[in-house]
Coordinates of C-alpha atoms in Angstrom, one line a residue:
Chain Y
X1 CA 132.6 124.2 69.4
X2 CA 135.5 122.9 70.5
X3 CA 133.9 121.0 73.5
X4 CA 131.2 119.0 71.1
X5 CA 133.7 117.7 69.0
X6 CA 136.0 116.4 71.7
X7 CA 132.7 115.0 73.1
X8 CA 131.9 113.0 69.6
X9 CA 135.6 111.3 69.2
X10 CA 134.1 109.3 66.3
X11 CA 132.7 112.0 63.8
X12 CA 135.1 114.4 62.1
X13 CA 132.4 116.2 60.9
X14 CA 131.5 119.9 62.3
X15 CA 127.7 119.8 64.3
X16 CA 125.7 120.9 60.8
X17 CA 127.9 119.2 58.7
X18 CA 126.6 116.3 58.6
X19 CA 123.0 117.1 57.2
X20 CA 125.4 119.4 54.3
X21 CA 126.9 116.2 53.3
X22 CA 123.7 114.3 53.0
X23 CA 122.3 116.7 51.0
X24 CA 124.4 116.8 48.7
X25 CA 124.8 113.4 48.3
X26 CA 121.5 112.9 47.7
X27 CA 121.0 115.6 44.7
X28 CA 124.3 114.3 43.3
X29 CA 123.3 111.2 43.4
X30 CA 119.6 111.6 41.6
X31 CA 121.1 114.2 39.2
X32 CA 124.0 112.9 38.4
X33 CA 124.9 109.0 39.6
X34 CA 121.2 108.0 39.5
X35 CA 120.5 108.6 35.8
X36 CA 124.2 107.3 35.2
X37 CA 124.0 103.8 36.4
X38 CA 120.8 103.3 34.6
X39 CA 122.2 104.1 31.4
X40 CA 125.0 101.2 32.0
X41 CA 122.2 99.1 33.0
X42 CA 120.0 100.0 30.2
X43 CA 123.8 99.3 27.9
X44 CA 124.3 95.6 29.0
X45 CA 120.6 94.8 29.7
X46 CA 121.2 92.0 27.1
X47 CA 124.1 90.7 28.6
X48 CA 128.1 91.8 27.4
X49 CA 127.3 89.9 24.5
X50 CA 124.9 92.7 23.3
X51 CA 126.5 95.0 24.5
X52 CA 129.7 94.2 22.7
X53 CA 127.9 93.5 19.1
X54 CA 125.7 97.4 19.3
X55 CA 129.8 98.7 19.9
X56 CA 131.1 96.5 17.4
X57 CA 128.4 97.8 14.6
X58 CA 130.7 99.2 12.1
X59 CA 128.8 101.9 11.6
X60 CA 128.5 102.9 15.4
X61 CA 131.7 102.0 15.6
X62 CA 132.9 104.8 12.7
X63 CA 131.1 107.1 14.8
X64 CA 132.5 107.0 18.1
X65 CA 136.2 107.2 16.0
X66 CA 134.9 110.0 14.4
X67 CA 134.1 111.5 17.3
X68 CA 137.4 110.9 19.5
X69 CA 139.4 112.1 16.4
X70 CA 137.7 115.3 15.9
X71 CA 137.7 116.4 19.7
X72 CA 141.3 115.4 19.9
X73 CA 142.0 117.4 17.2
X74 CA 139.7 120.3 18.3
X75 CA 141.3 120.4 21.9
X76 CA 145.2 120.2 20.3
X77 CA 144.0 123.8 17.9
X78 CA 142.3 125.2 21.2
X79 CA 145.0 124.7 23.4
X80 CA 147.8 126.7 21.4
X81 CA 145.0 129.6 20.1
X82 CA 143.0 129.3 23.4
X83 CA 146.1 130.7 25.1
X84 CA 147.3 132.9 22.2
X85 CA 144.0 134.7 22.7
X86 CA 143.7 134.4 26.5
X87 CA 147.3 136.0 26.3
X88 CA 146.3 138.9 23.4
X89 CA 142.9 139.8 25.7
X90 CA 145.7 140.1 28.9
X91 CA 148.6 141.9 27.8
X92 CA 147.7 143.9 24.5
X93 CA 145.9 147.0 24.7
X94 CA 144.1 147.6 21.7
X95 CA 141.2 149.4 20.6
X96 CA 138.0 146.8 19.9
X97 CA 139.4 144.4 23.1
X98 CA 136.1 144.8 25.1
X99 CA 133.8 144.0 22.0
X100 CA 136.3 140.6 21.2
X101 CA 136.4 140.1 24.5
X102 CA 132.6 140.2 24.9
X103 CA 132.5 137.6 21.3
X104 CA 134.6 135.1 23.1
X105 CA 131.7 134.1 24.9
X106 CA 129.1 134.0 22.2
X107 CA 129.5 130.8 21.0
X108 CA 128.8 129.7 24.9
X109 CA 125.5 131.4 25.3
X110 CA 123.8 130.5 21.3
X111 CA 122.0 127.7 21.5
X112 CA 124.1 125.4 19.6
X113 CA 121.4 124.7 16.6
X114 CA 121.5 128.4 16.5
X115 CA 125.2 128.1 16.2
X116 CA 124.6 125.2 13.7
X117 CA 122.1 127.6 11.7
X118 CA 125.0 129.9 11.5
X119 CA 127.5 127.6 10.1
X120 CA 124.9 126.2 7.6
X121 CA 124.2 129.6 5.8
X122 CA 128.3 130.7 5.7
X123 CA 129.7 127.6 4.8
X124 CA 126.6 125.7 3.1
X125 CA 125.3 125.1 -0.5
X126 CA 124.7 128.8 -0.9
X127 CA 128.0 129.7 1.0
X128 CA 128.4 133.6 1.1
X129 CA 132.2 133.1 0.7
X130 CA 132.2 130.1 -1.3
X131 CA 133.0 127.9 1.3
X132 CA 131.1 124.3 1.0
X133 CA 132.0 122.7 4.6
X134 CA 128.8 121.4 5.1
X135 CA 128.6 117.5 4.6
X136 CA 132.3 116.9 5.6
X137 CA 134.3 116.2 8.2
X138 CA 136.0 119.8 8.0
X139 CA 132.4 120.9 8.6
X140 CA 132.0 119.1 11.8
X141 CA 135.9 120.5 12.8
X142 CA 135.2 123.9 12.0
X143 CA 131.7 123.4 14.0
X144 CA 133.4 122.2 16.8
X145 CA 135.8 124.6 17.0
X146 CA 133.1 126.9 16.9
X147 CA 131.5 125.6 20.2
X148 CA 135.0 125.2 21.9
X149 CA 135.9 129.0 22.0
X150 CA 135.5 130.2 25.0
X151 CA 136.5 127.1 27.6
X152 CA 140.5 127.5 27.1
X153 CA 140.2 131.4 26.5
X154 CA 138.0 132.0 29.8
X155 CA 139.9 129.6 31.9
X156 CA 143.6 130.6 31.4
X157 CA 142.7 134.5 31.1
X158 CA 142.4 134.7 34.5
X159 CA 145.4 133.0 35.7
X160 CA 147.3 135.2 33.5
X161 CA 145.9 138.3 34.8
X162 CA 147.4 137.1 38.3
X163 CA 150.4 136.8 36.6
X164 CA 153.1 138.8 38.4
X165 CA 155.0 140.8 35.5
X166 CA 158.2 140.3 37.5
X167 CA 158.6 137.2 37.1
X168 CA 159.6 137.3 33.5
X169 CA 161.3 140.4 33.9
X170 CA 163.4 138.7 36.3
X171 CA 163.9 135.5 33.9
X172 CA 164.9 137.9 31.1
X173 CA 167.7 139.6 33.5
X174 CA 169.0 136.2 33.9
X175 CA 169.5 135.8 30.3
X176 CA 166.0 133.9 28.8
X177 CA 164.5 135.1 25.8
X178 CA 160.8 136.0 26.1
X179 CA 160.0 132.4 24.6
X180 CA 162.2 130.9 27.2
X181 CA 160.7 133.1 30.2
X182 CA 157.2 131.7 29.1
X183 CA 157.8 128.4 28.6
X184 CA 159.8 128.6 31.8
X185 CA 158.0 130.5 34.0
X186 CA 154.8 131.7 33.0
X187 CA 153.7 128.4 31.2
X188 CA 154.2 125.8 34.4
X189 CA 151.8 128.4 36.2
X190 CA 149.3 128.4 33.4
X191 CA 149.1 124.2 33.5
X192 CA 146.5 123.7 35.8
X193 CA 143.9 126.4 34.0
X194 CA 145.0 124.8 30.7
X195 CA 144.3 121.0 31.9
X196 CA 140.7 122.5 33.4
X197 CA 139.6 123.8 30.0
X198 CA 141.3 121.4 27.9
X199 CA 139.1 119.1 29.6
X200 CA 136.2 121.4 29.4
X201 CA 137.0 122.0 25.3
X202 CA 137.2 117.8 25.2
X203 CA 134.3 117.0 27.2
X204 CA 132.5 119.4 24.7
X205 CA 133.5 118.2 21.6
X206 CA 132.9 115.0 22.8
X207 CA 129.0 115.0 23.4
X208 CA 128.4 118.0 20.6
X209 CA 125.1 117.5 19.0
X210 CA 123.1 120.5 18.4
X211 CA 125.5 122.6 16.0
X212 CA 126.8 119.2 14.3
X213 CA 123.3 118.0 13.4
X214 CA 122.6 120.2 10.3
X215 CA 126.1 120.8 9.4
X216 CA 127.6 116.9 9.0
X217 CA 125.0 115.5 7.2
X218 CA 125.2 112.5 8.9
X219 CA 126.1 109.8 7.0
X220 CA 126.9 107.2 8.4
X221 CA 130.9 105.8 7.6
X222 CA 131.2 109.5 7.1
X223 CA 130.3 112.1 9.0
X224 CA 128.1 110.5 11.3
X225 CA 129.3 111.5 15.3
X226 CA 128.1 109.5 18.3
X227 CA 126.0 111.5 19.6
X228 CA 124.0 111.6 16.5
X229 CA 124.3 108.2 16.5
X230 CA 122.8 108.2 19.8
X231 CA 119.9 109.8 18.4
X232 CA 119.1 107.3 15.3
X233 CA 119.8 104.3 17.5
X234 CA 117.6 105.2 20.5
X235 CA 114.7 106.2 17.1
X236 CA 115.5 103.2 15.4
X237 CA 114.5 101.0 18.5
X238 CA 117.7 100.4 19.5
X239 CA 117.6 101.7 23.1
X240 CA 119.9 99.2 24.2
X241 CA 122.1 100.1 21.4
X242 CA 122.3 103.8 21.9
X243 CA 122.6 103.6 26.0
X244 CA 126.1 101.1 24.7
X245 CA 127.1 104.0 22.6
X246 CA 126.7 106.5 25.6
X247 CA 128.4 104.3 28.3
X248 CA 131.2 104.7 25.5
X249 CA 131.2 108.6 25.6
X250 CA 130.6 108.3 29.4
X251 CA 134.2 106.1 29.9
X252 CA 135.7 108.8 27.6
X253 CA 134.4 111.4 29.5
X254 CA 135.8 109.8 32.7
X255 CA 139.1 109.2 31.1
X256 CA 139.8 112.9 30.1
X257 CA 138.9 113.7 33.2
X258 CA 141.1 111.9 35.5
X259 CA 143.5 111.5 32.7
X260 CA 144.4 115.5 32.6
X261 CA 143.8 116.1 36.6
X262 CA 147.3 113.1 36.3
X263 CA 148.9 115.3 33.1
X264 CA 148.5 118.4 35.6
X265 CA 149.7 117.0 38.7
X266 CA 152.9 116.1 36.8
X267 CA 152.9 119.5 35.2
X268 CA 153.0 121.2 38.4
X269 CA 155.8 118.8 40.0
X270 CA 158.4 118.8 37.4
X271 CA 157.9 122.7 36.8
Chain H
X1 CA 182.2 147.3 36.2
X2 CA 181.3 151.2 36.0
X3 CA 178.0 152.7 34.9
X4 CA 177.5 155.2 33.0
X5 CA 173.8 157.6 32.4
X6 CA 174.1 160.5 29.7
X7 CA 171.6 162.8 29.1
X8 CA 168.6 159.6 29.8
X9 CA 165.7 161.2 29.8
X10 CA 161.9 159.1 30.3
X11 CA 158.1 160.2 30.3
X12 CA 155.3 158.4 30.8
X13 CA 152.1 160.4 28.9
X14 CA 152.7 163.6 30.9
X15 CA 154.5 162.4 33.3
X16 CA 158.1 163.3 33.3
X17 CA 160.1 159.9 35.5
X18 CA 163.6 161.2 34.2
X19 CA 164.8 164.4 33.3
X20 CA 168.4 164.6 31.6
X21 CA 169.9 162.8 34.4
X22 CA 173.8 162.3 34.3
X23 CA 175.2 159.7 36.5
X24 CA 179.2 157.8 36.5
X25 CA 178.6 155.1 38.8
X26 CA 182.7 153.6 39.4
X27 CA 183.5 150.7 39.0
X28 CA 182.8 148.1 42.3
X29 CA 180.6 150.9 44.1
X30 CA 177.6 150.3 46.0
X31 CA 175.5 152.9 45.0
X32 CA 172.1 153.8 46.5
X33 CA 169.0 155.8 44.1
X34 CA 167.6 158.0 47.2
X35 CA 164.7 159.7 46.8
X36 CA 161.0 160.5 47.5
X37 CA 158.1 157.8 45.9
X38 CA 157.4 158.5 42.3
X39 CA 161.0 160.6 41.8
X40 CA 162.3 158.6 39.0
X41 CA 165.0 156.5 40.8
X42 CA 163.1 152.8 39.9
X43 CA 162.8 154.5 36.1
X44 CA 166.6 154.9 35.9
X45 CA 167.4 151.0 37.9
X46 CA 164.7 149.5 35.6
X47 CA 166.3 151.7 32.1
X48 CA 169.9 149.8 33.4
X49 CA 168.7 146.5 33.3
X50 CA 167.0 147.0 30.1
X51 CA 163.7 146.7 31.8
X52 CA 162.5 150.0 30.3
X53 CA 163.6 151.9 27.6
X54 CA 164.7 155.1 28.0
X55 CA 163.0 158.1 25.0
X56 CA 167.0 159.1 24.6
X57 CA 169.6 159.3 26.1
X58 CA 172.4 156.3 26.9
X59 CA 173.3 153.7 29.0
X60 CA 176.6 152.7 28.5
X61 CA 178.2 149.3 31.0
X62 CA 181.5 149.4 31.5
X63 CA 182.1 151.7 28.6
X64 CA 180.0 150.2 26.0
X65 CA 176.8 151.5 25.1
X66 CA 173.8 149.2 25.9
X67 CA 170.9 151.5 25.8
X68 CA 169.2 149.1 23.0
X69 CA 170.4 146.0 24.5
X70 CA 167.7 143.5 25.1
X71 CA 168.0 142.5 29.1
X72 CA 168.8 139.7 28.6
X73 CA 171.8 139.7 26.9
X74 CA 173.5 142.9 29.6
X75 CA 174.1 140.4 31.8
X76 CA 172.7 142.2 35.1
X77 CA 171.4 140.8 38.2
X78 CA 168.3 142.1 39.0
X79 CA 166.6 141.6 42.6
X80 CA 162.7 143.0 42.9
X81 CA 161.2 144.2 46.1
X82 CA 158.2 141.5 45.9
X83 CA 161.2 138.7 45.2
X84 CA 159.8 137.6 41.9
X85 CA 160.4 133.9 42.7
X86 CA 159.5 131.0 40.3
X87 CA 157.1 130.1 42.7
X88 CA 157.0 126.4 40.7
X89 CA 160.7 125.9 41.4
X90 CA 162.5 124.6 44.3
X91 CA 165.2 127.3 45.9
X92 CA 168.0 125.4 44.2
X93 CA 166.0 125.8 40.7
X94 CA 164.8 129.6 41.1
X95 CA 169.5 129.7 41.8
X96 CA 170.3 128.1 38.7
X97 CA 167.9 129.3 36.3
X98 CA 169.9 132.0 34.7
X99 CA 173.1 128.7 34.6
X100 CA 170.4 126.6 33.4
X101 CA 170.1 129.1 30.8
X102 CA 173.4 129.2 29.7
X103 CA 173.5 126.1 29.4
X104 CA 176.5 125.5 32.2
X105 CA 177.3 121.7 32.9
X106 CA 175.2 120.6 35.6
X107 CA 177.5 119.1 37.9
X108 CA 179.2 122.7 37.6
X109 CA 175.4 124.0 38.0
X110 CA 175.6 122.2 41.4
X111 CA 178.4 123.3 42.6
X112 CA 177.9 127.2 42.1
X113 CA 174.4 126.9 43.7
X114 CA 175.3 125.4 46.7
X115 CA 178.4 127.6 47.1
X116 CA 175.8 130.3 46.6
X117 CA 172.9 129.0 48.7
X118 CA 176.0 128.5 51.0
X119 CA 176.9 132.2 51.0
X120 CA 173.5 133.6 51.1
X121 CA 172.8 130.9 54.5
X122 CA 170.0 128.9 52.4
X123 CA 171.5 125.5 51.7
X124 CA 169.4 124.0 54.3
X125 CA 166.7 125.0 52.2
X126 CA 167.8 123.8 48.6
X127 CA 164.7 121.7 48.4
X128 CA 161.9 123.9 50.1
X129 CA 159.6 125.9 47.7
X130 CA 159.7 129.6 47.8
X131 CA 156.2 129.2 49.6
X132 CA 157.7 127.2 51.9
X133 CA 160.3 130.3 52.5
X134 CA 160.0 133.6 54.5
X135 CA 160.7 137.3 53.3
X136 CA 163.9 137.8 54.0
X137 CA 164.8 134.3 53.0
X138 CA 162.6 134.3 50.2
X139 CA 165.0 138.1 49.2
X140 CA 168.1 136.6 50.1
X141 CA 167.2 133.8 47.3
X142 CA 166.6 136.0 44.8
X143 CA 169.6 137.4 45.3
X144 CA 171.6 134.3 45.1
X145 CA 169.5 133.9 42.0
X146 CA 170.6 137.1 40.6
X147 CA 174.3 137.0 41.4
X148 CA 174.7 133.4 40.3
X149 CA 175.2 134.4 36.4
X150 CA 178.3 136.8 37.7
X151 CA 176.2 140.0 36.4
X152 CA 178.3 142.8 35.8
X153 CA 176.2 145.1 37.5
X154 CA 173.8 143.9 40.3
X155 CA 170.9 146.3 40.5
X156 CA 168.5 146.2 43.5
X157 CA 165.1 147.7 43.7
X158 CA 163.7 148.3 46.9
X159 CA 165.0 145.0 48.3
X160 CA 164.1 145.3 51.8
X161 CA 161.0 147.1 51.5
X162 CA 158.4 144.7 51.9
X163 CA 160.1 143.3 55.0
X164 CA 159.7 144.1 58.3
X165 CA 161.5 146.5 60.7
X166 CA 164.2 143.7 62.4
X167 CA 164.6 141.7 58.8
X168 CA 165.4 144.7 57.1
X169 CA 168.0 145.5 59.1
X170 CA 169.9 142.5 59.2
X171 CA 169.7 142.3 55.4
X172 CA 171.2 145.7 55.6
X173 CA 174.8 144.9 57.0
X174 CA 174.6 141.6 55.5
X175 CA 174.3 143.5 51.8
X176 CA 177.1 145.5 53.0
X177 CA 178.7 142.5 53.7
X178 CA 178.2 140.7 51.0
X179 CA 179.3 143.2 49.0
X180 CA 183.2 143.5 50.6
X181 CA 183.2 139.8 49.8
X182 CA 181.7 139.6 45.9
X183 CA 183.0 144.0 44.8
X184 CA 180.3 143.3 42.0
X185 CA 178.9 146.9 41.2
X186 CA 175.7 147.3 43.1
X187 CA 173.0 149.5 42.5
X188 CA 170.0 150.1 45.4
X189 CA 167.0 151.5 45.2
X190 CA 165.5 153.4 48.4
X191 CA 163.8 155.6 49.9
X192 CA 164.7 155.1 53.3
X193 CA 167.4 157.9 54.0
X194 CA 168.8 155.6 56.7
X195 CA 169.4 152.6 54.8
X196 CA 171.3 154.5 52.1
X197 CA 173.6 156.5 54.2
X198 CA 174.0 153.0 56.3
X199 CA 175.0 150.3 53.5
X200 CA 176.1 152.6 50.5
X201 CA 179.4 154.4 49.8
X202 CA 177.9 156.1 47.3
X203 CA 174.6 158.2 47.2
X204 CA 172.7 159.6 44.4
X205 CA 169.3 161.8 45.5
X206 CA 166.8 161.5 42.8
X207 CA 163.9 164.1 43.5
X208 CA 161.2 164.5 40.3
X209 CA 163.2 163.4 37.7
X210 CA 166.5 165.1 38.2
X211 CA 169.4 164.5 40.1
X212 CA 170.0 166.6 43.2
X213 CA 173.1 165.5 45.0
X214 CA 175.9 162.8 44.2
X215 CA 178.6 162.2 47.0
X216 CA 179.8 159.7 49.9
X217 CA 177.2 159.4 52.7
X218 CA 178.8 161.9 54.7
X219 CA 179.5 164.3 52.2
X220 CA 175.8 164.2 51.8
X221 CA 175.0 164.7 55.5
X222 CA 177.0 167.6 56.1
X223 CA 177.2 169.2 52.9
X224 CA 174.1 169.1 50.9
X225 CA 173.7 170.7 48.3
X226 CA 170.7 172.0 48.7
X227 CA 167.2 172.4 50.9
X228 CA 166.2 169.5 49.5
X229 CA 168.6 167.3 50.2
X230 CA 169.3 168.6 53.4
X231 CA 165.6 168.0 54.4
X232 CA 165.8 164.4 52.8
X233 CA 168.7 162.9 54.6
X234 CA 167.4 163.0 58.4
X235 CA 165.7 165.5 60.4
X236 CA 166.6 169.4 59.7
X237 CA 164.6 172.1 60.9
X238 CA 164.3 175.5 60.1
X239 CA 165.9 178.3 62.3
X240 CA 166.9 181.8 61.5
X241 CA 165.9 181.3 58.3
X242 CA 168.4 178.2 57.1
X243 CA 167.7 174.4 57.6
X244 CA 169.9 172.4 61.2
X245 CA 170.4 169.6 62.4
X246 CA 169.1 168.3 65.7
X247 CA 173.0 167.7 66.8
X248 CA 173.6 171.5 65.7
X249 CA 171.2 172.5 68.3
X250 CA 172.5 172.6 72.0
X251 CA 170.0 173.3 74.6
X252 CA 170.2 174.9 78.3
X253 CA 168.0 175.3 81.1
X254 CA 169.0 179.1 81.2
X255 CA 169.8 181.7 79.4
X256 CA 173.4 181.4 77.9
X257 CA 175.6 183.9 75.5
X258 CA 174.5 183.5 72.3
X259 CA 171.5 181.1 73.2
X260 CA 167.9 181.9 72.0
X261 CA 164.9 181.6 74.2
X262 CA 162.2 179.0 74.1
X263 CA 159.5 176.9 75.3
X264 CA 159.6 173.5 75.6
X265 CA 156.1 171.6 74.3
X266 CA 156.5 168.3 74.6
X267 CA 159.3 166.0 75.7
X268 CA 159.2 162.4 73.9
X269 CA 161.8 159.7 74.7
X270 CA 162.3 156.9 72.4
X271 CA 164.7 154.6 73.6
X272 CA 167.8 155.9 74.2
X273 CA 166.5 159.0 72.1
X274 CA 164.9 161.6 73.3
X275 CA 163.0 164.5 70.9
X276 CA 161.9 168.1 71.9
X277 CA 159.3 170.0 70.2
X278 CA 160.2 173.4 71.2
X279 CA 159.0 176.1 70.2
X280 CA 160.9 179.7 70.1
X281 CA 159.5 182.7 72.2
X282 CA 158.7 185.8 70.0
X283 CA 159.0 188.6 71.3
X284 CA 155.4 190.1 72.1
X285 CA 154.2 186.9 70.8

């Protein structure tokens, strides 16, 4: 092998890697990059003027604002409660723990429309518990919380499992209260996983459609989210407008991923 | 500062880890808790540190009852077998941790930490991460970290257990010398009798949750209280119904007054040490 590498000084790839790289690039291009490029092309089909017009449509802008705001709120709740749930699942022993551990994944495994149906029957007009969240932003908030439950929990849980308890004990013997020990010693180790889970939860919240379409009522300016807006624009013969909204969602996704990665690096450096 | 342990009991389920333990550790001593694995010595150390609670009994540090005090209020230094380094913090920040918690002024922290890093010969490595240190260096960092808060007692749980033989030997000498310099009451757990004999000035032998004997290394070696202590502190052989040490036996190549005939089965040389496996010639056997 060493001989083969010195024989081709210009290539840093091992034998066989060229094929692998080619395959991976082609595969990802066909599946991801080409469709994304197509959306961008479609969105700007009527020039920048048409693009801005589509986005500055008041009801479209309202839908985008609503989506991002709700996603941010839901993500913040997830970061806190997801960490707490993961902590309880890893550190505590109680009857029914295995069941609870299983339940975490249900919102992920369930078709989202079923999730919508479940929430509709629980919080709808005929709510058995007397709570009427449907057709309101509270309904959107609850539905998004429901579908994003597993992300942070499942990202943090394995890291917490791997973490040695003796670092916390060391911190305690050095005078740290349990909270300080968590903040100074445990939390920094969770940051990368937390960032990954947060990114996934946020991305999911921004793109959610299935569970919202039944619950939110889809009232423009009030409860219509971006994904539903894309559908209605497309159905009203405005594919360029739909694509324009899609590009914004795409940009939000990319900014989120990059931003969270930067945050993670910063947090790891800072310690 | 002295440590008093009175009537301490601890069970884990059905397992009795400590069975009515009473020990008095005098101020300034370097004490080894010696015994086989699972004998309860680590449990006892953790109870002194407040990391575990006894089921009953009293732990007092310098006369004041600390049995129920939280670990963060005991001012003990604890060194773990696997270092328990704060992986995301530099060597400097690791050592500074306890001082930062105590809100010591920055300049003072800087001075104290560098002083300690010099003491443990890690002043060159202040900015490294623990992952960039060797095992021995990490353990020295952990020691500096524990000493930084000027603990009333220093507790070490098998501190050299995870290190290789050479480094272990170095660190033993070094701990001994460190104790001469710092004079903090120190208790360390070990299952290695040689380590206990070499480093400590007092040994507590613990077996199956009970204290078998307490005394100076020479005392325990020369006057073991029972067969267990005899057998645990260095090699011993049963001869004429009692345990004898290798240096209690003389070997001759011919019968001498008072000698017993035996056959040498094997001769093994380990460096300067020559070991004979001998079987006593049993009359008619």
